[in-house]
């Protein structure tokens, strides 16, 4: 039976320097993300994982609340970790290789919902900096087509109906676990957040927004071994 595999990064580990350092990218991808993949595979291939065998990573998110008690925490945490990180890598690009600002319909939607792109960033930064402990900040679309900002704890995400307080399709997400920034920024999370905007792949975010308008989740590589 096929297992989930670690997706390759769409750029070199050093490509996001100086904003995201090479060592952090190595540890984050090869260490943390690989562990989520391994643990998820172990849970869904074990004796309690039958209902999750063959499901896409998206559908595992949507059904995490229904997992048997014996594997519920593992599926929630590691399935979320695999989905979140597989999306996260695509949301960044080396400086100069993608549009440096939102554009098209997404730019207009951000201005309509938040007043300006700068105000959107201010509110997103507050969600990311204000997440107590480990978690994520998100820009999402709800079922009515409205954009909203939220944060989730640990490896939860807005696809997790019955778990997440805010349900919607994630368009942009920022990892604010300490492992995402501590080697370079130590306890200076706001500095990491500010630096991250320099490597946001706005072309991908615009693509995600286009999918969300059709109530489709972002497209990214989820390889099987």
Tab-separated table of C-alpha atoms in Angstrom:
chain	number	residue	atom	x	y	z
A	1	UNK	CA	0.000	0.000	0.000
A	2	UNK	CA	1.298	3.454	-0.914
A	3	UNK	CA	2.563	5.744	1.801
A	4	UNK	CA	2.859	9.502	1.894
A	5	UNK	CA	6.351	10.750	1.072
A	6	UNK	CA	8.187	13.980	1.834
A	7	UNK	CA	7.705	16.462	-1.027
A	8	UNK	CA	10.808	18.054	-2.474
A	9	UNK	CA	11.289	21.767	-1.905
A	10	UNK	CA	10.678	23.860	-5.036
A	11	UNK	CA	13.986	25.695	-4.416
A	12	UNK	CA	17.355	25.092	-2.746
A	13	UNK	CA	17.634	25.093	1.035
A	14	UNK	CA	19.704	28.277	0.797
A	15	UNK	CA	17.374	30.040	-1.643
A	16	UNK	CA	15.467	32.075	0.959
A	17	UNK	CA	18.568	33.607	2.536
A	18	UNK	CA	19.009	35.965	4.292
A	19	UNK	CA	15.371	36.008	5.405
A	20	UNK	CA	15.031	32.282	6.163
A	21	UNK	CA	18.395	30.665	6.856
A	22	UNK	CA	19.721	27.500	5.248
A	23	UNK	CA	20.086	25.490	8.453
A	24	UNK	CA	16.514	26.209	9.510
A	25	UNK	CA	15.205	25.111	6.109
A	26	UNK	CA	17.191	21.862	6.331
A	27	UNK	CA	16.004	21.019	9.839
A	28	UNK	CA	12.447	22.158	9.175
A	29	UNK	CA	12.044	20.138	5.976
A	30	UNK	CA	14.194	17.031	6.491
A	31	UNK	CA	13.579	16.825	10.226
A	32	UNK	CA	10.199	18.170	11.297
A	33	UNK	CA	8.219	17.621	8.100
A	34	UNK	CA	9.672	14.139	7.579
A	35	UNK	CA	8.632	13.218	11.112
A	36	UNK	CA	5.042	14.296	10.447
A	37	UNK	CA	5.013	12.125	7.313
A	38	UNK	CA	6.415	9.110	9.159
A	39	UNK	CA	3.973	9.410	12.051
A	40	UNK	CA	0.969	9.891	9.779
A	41	UNK	CA	1.914	6.830	7.723
A	42	UNK	CA	2.264	4.794	10.888
A	43	UNK	CA	-1.181	5.815	12.128
A	44	UNK	CA	-3.165	5.232	8.954
A	45	UNK	CA	-1.477	1.927	8.154
A	46	UNK	CA	-1.983	0.527	11.633
A	47	UNK	CA	-4.934	-1.453	12.928
A	48	UNK	CA	-7.070	1.646	13.617
A	49	UNK	CA	-6.380	3.548	10.395
A	50	UNK	CA	-8.657	1.749	7.964
A	51	UNK	CA	-10.979	4.661	7.202
A	52	UNK	CA	-8.013	6.862	6.253
A	53	UNK	CA	-6.270	4.439	3.902
A	54	UNK	CA	-6.303	5.887	0.401
A	55	UNK	CA	-7.642	9.308	1.431
A	56	UNK	CA	-5.984	12.442	0.065
A	57	UNK	CA	-4.161	14.642	2.540
A	58	UNK	CA	-6.988	17.198	2.094
A	59	UNK	CA	-9.658	14.678	3.027
A	60	UNK	CA	-7.647	13.526	6.012
A	61	UNK	CA	-7.845	17.114	7.282
A	62	UNK	CA	-11.583	17.286	6.725
A	63	UNK	CA	-12.159	13.978	8.517
A	64	UNK	CA	-9.611	14.243	11.330
A	65	UNK	CA	-12.374	14.791	13.891
A	66	UNK	CA	-13.816	11.373	12.968
A	67	UNK	CA	-10.606	9.432	13.609
A	68	UNK	CA	-10.769	6.608	16.192
A	69	UNK	CA	-9.647	7.712	19.631
A	70	UNK	CA	-6.555	5.500	19.422
A	71	UNK	CA	-5.121	7.546	16.530
A	72	UNK	CA	-7.090	10.802	16.668
A	73	UNK	CA	-4.288	12.922	18.126
A	74	UNK	CA	-1.717	11.423	15.760
A	75	UNK	CA	-3.859	11.999	12.671
A	76	UNK	CA	-4.770	15.502	13.766
A	77	UNK	CA	-1.237	16.594	14.628
A	78	UNK	CA	0.756	14.783	11.958
A	79	UNK	CA	-1.814	14.919	9.174
A	80	UNK	CA	-2.077	18.622	9.859
A	81	UNK	CA	1.693	18.919	9.946
A	82	UNK	CA	2.015	17.218	6.566
A	83	UNK	CA	-0.711	19.311	4.922
A	84	UNK	CA	0.414	22.598	6.454
A	85	UNK	CA	4.061	22.194	5.534
A	86	UNK	CA	3.401	20.860	2.032
A	87	UNK	CA	1.422	24.054	1.417
A	88	UNK	CA	3.882	26.283	3.274
A	89	UNK	CA	6.868	25.430	1.071
A	90	UNK	CA	4.941	26.527	-2.022
A	91	UNK	CA	4.021	29.866	-0.456
A	92	UNK	CA	7.644	31.020	-0.478
A	93	UNK	CA	10.066	31.754	-3.303
A	94	UNK	CA	13.514	33.325	-3.643
A	95	UNK	CA	13.401	37.116	-3.673
A	96	UNK	CA	12.942	38.374	-7.214
A	97	UNK	CA	11.589	35.096	-8.626
A	98	UNK	CA	7.907	35.931	-8.136
A	99	UNK	CA	5.708	38.998	-7.841
A	100	UNK	CA	6.597	40.879	-4.682
A	101	UNK	CA	3.036	41.973	-3.908
A	102	UNK	CA	-0.529	40.720	-4.319
A	103	UNK	CA	-2.044	41.516	-7.692
A	104	UNK	CA	-5.155	41.064	-9.781
A	105	UNK	CA	-8.362	39.876	-8.149
A	106	UNK	CA	-6.592	39.035	-4.896
A	107	UNK	CA	-5.282	42.569	-4.466
A	108	UNK	CA	-8.758	43.970	-5.058
A	109	UNK	CA	-10.283	41.487	-2.599
A	110	UNK	CA	-7.753	42.375	0.096
A	111	UNK	CA	-8.460	46.072	-0.377
A	112	UNK	CA	-12.193	45.472	-0.247
A	113	UNK	CA	-12.061	43.327	2.885
A	114	UNK	CA	-9.284	45.025	4.864
A	115	UNK	CA	-9.088	48.538	3.412
A	116	UNK	CA	-5.601	48.130	1.970
A	117	UNK	CA	-2.859	45.553	1.487
A	118	UNK	CA	-0.869	47.224	4.265
A	119	UNK	CA	-3.801	46.907	6.670
A	120	UNK	CA	-4.175	43.245	5.717
A	121	UNK	CA	-0.508	42.672	6.559
A	122	UNK	CA	-0.889	44.517	9.861
A	123	UNK	CA	-3.792	42.281	10.899
A	124	UNK	CA	-2.071	39.133	9.660
A	125	UNK	CA	1.077	40.070	11.574
A	126	UNK	CA	-1.000	40.527	14.720
A	127	UNK	CA	-2.546	37.068	14.310
A	128	UNK	CA	0.884	35.506	13.804
A	129	UNK	CA	2.593	37.355	16.645
A	130	UNK	CA	-0.351	36.890	18.984
A	131	UNK	CA	-0.607	33.109	18.636
A	132	UNK	CA	0.402	31.874	22.087
A	133	UNK	CA	2.864	29.011	21.835
A	134	UNK	CA	3.058	27.041	18.597
A	135	UNK	CA	0.732	27.398	15.646
A	136	UNK	CA	-0.069	29.100	12.370
A	137	UNK	CA	-1.538	32.314	10.993
A	138	UNK	CA	-3.833	32.047	7.964
A	139	UNK	CA	-5.580	34.025	5.264
A	140	UNK	CA	-8.639	32.022	4.240
A	141	UNK	CA	-11.873	32.162	2.293
A	142	UNK	CA	-15.144	31.073	3.869
A	143	UNK	CA	-18.020	29.382	2.058
A	144	UNK	CA	-19.580	32.732	1.162
A	145	UNK	CA	-16.409	33.897	-0.600
A	146	UNK	CA	-15.378	36.261	2.196
A	147	UNK	CA	-11.704	36.535	3.129
A	148	UNK	CA	-10.733	36.281	6.776
A	149	UNK	CA	-7.616	36.047	8.946
A	150	UNK	CA	-7.270	33.562	11.767
A	151	UNK	CA	-4.712	31.553	13.685
A	152	UNK	CA	-4.738	27.934	14.789
A	153	UNK	CA	-2.795	26.104	17.508
A	154	UNK	CA	-0.192	23.425	16.885
A	155	UNK	CA	-0.748	21.798	13.448
A	156	UNK	CA	-4.469	22.509	13.188
A	157	UNK	CA	-5.725	24.282	10.085
A	158	UNK	CA	-9.016	25.792	8.882
A	159	UNK	CA	-9.959	22.699	6.859
A	160	UNK	CA	-10.501	20.755	10.095
A	161	UNK	CA	-14.245	21.011	10.552
A	162	UNK	CA	-15.255	20.114	14.087
A	163	UNK	CA	-11.762	20.994	15.323
A	164	UNK	CA	-10.859	24.432	14.007
A	165	UNK	CA	-12.723	27.417	15.420
A	166	UNK	CA	-12.527	29.111	12.004
A	167	UNK	CA	-13.401	26.953	8.980
A	168	UNK	CA	-12.403	27.893	5.455
A	169	UNK	CA	-9.986	27.283	2.604
A	170	UNK	CA	-6.419	28.396	3.424
A	171	UNK	CA	-4.859	30.696	0.831
A	172	UNK	CA	-1.783	31.873	2.710
A	173	UNK	CA	-0.277	30.454	5.888
A	174	UNK	CA	2.680	31.246	8.135
A	175	UNK	CA	4.302	28.738	10.467
A	176	UNK	CA	5.024	30.360	13.833
A	177	UNK	CA	6.325	27.291	15.623
A	178	UNK	CA	9.703	28.107	17.166
A	179	UNK	CA	11.393	25.528	14.946
A	180	UNK	CA	10.483	27.707	11.948
A	181	UNK	CA	12.605	30.632	13.101
A	182	UNK	CA	14.481	30.089	16.363
A	183	UNK	CA	17.938	29.284	14.927
A	184	UNK	CA	18.094	32.730	13.308
A	185	UNK	CA	15.644	34.907	15.207
A	186	UNK	CA	15.562	33.282	18.672
A	187	UNK	CA	12.618	34.794	20.576
A	188	UNK	CA	12.138	37.641	18.081
A	189	UNK	CA	9.031	36.280	16.360
A	190	UNK	CA	7.889	39.694	15.022
A	191	UNK	CA	11.276	40.080	13.294
A	192	UNK	CA	10.832	36.686	11.629
A	193	UNK	CA	7.304	37.611	10.530
A	194	UNK	CA	8.524	40.881	8.999
A	195	UNK	CA	11.356	39.097	7.163
A	196	UNK	CA	9.026	36.397	5.836
A	197	UNK	CA	7.061	38.868	3.719
A	198	UNK	CA	10.205	39.257	1.581
A	199	UNK	CA	9.909	35.664	0.368
A	200	UNK	CA	6.130	35.268	0.020
A	201	UNK	CA	5.304	33.785	-3.392
A	202	UNK	CA	2.411	36.042	-4.318
A	203	UNK	CA	1.932	34.301	-7.659
A	204	UNK	CA	1.087	31.109	-5.772
A	205	UNK	CA	-1.165	32.961	-3.337
A	206	UNK	CA	-3.063	34.494	-6.272
A	207	UNK	CA	-3.441	30.998	-7.740
A	208	UNK	CA	-4.738	29.723	-4.398
A	209	UNK	CA	-7.250	32.554	-4.269
A	210	UNK	CA	-8.493	31.624	-7.740
A	211	UNK	CA	-9.009	28.030	-6.604
A	212	UNK	CA	-10.721	29.154	-3.396
A	213	UNK	CA	-13.267	31.157	-5.376
A	214	UNK	CA	-14.331	27.786	-6.791
A	215	UNK	CA	-14.266	26.311	-3.259
A	216	UNK	CA	-11.186	24.276	-4.182
A	217	UNK	CA	-8.147	23.871	-1.952
A	218	UNK	CA	-4.652	24.892	-3.074
A	219	UNK	CA	-2.844	22.555	-5.448
A	220	UNK	CA	0.572	21.306	-4.341
A	221	UNK	CA	2.665	18.180	-4.629
A	222	UNK	CA	1.776	15.360	-2.220
A	223	UNK	CA	3.966	12.472	-3.386
A	224	UNK	CA	3.489	8.828	-2.475
A	225	UNK	CA	6.273	6.382	-1.796
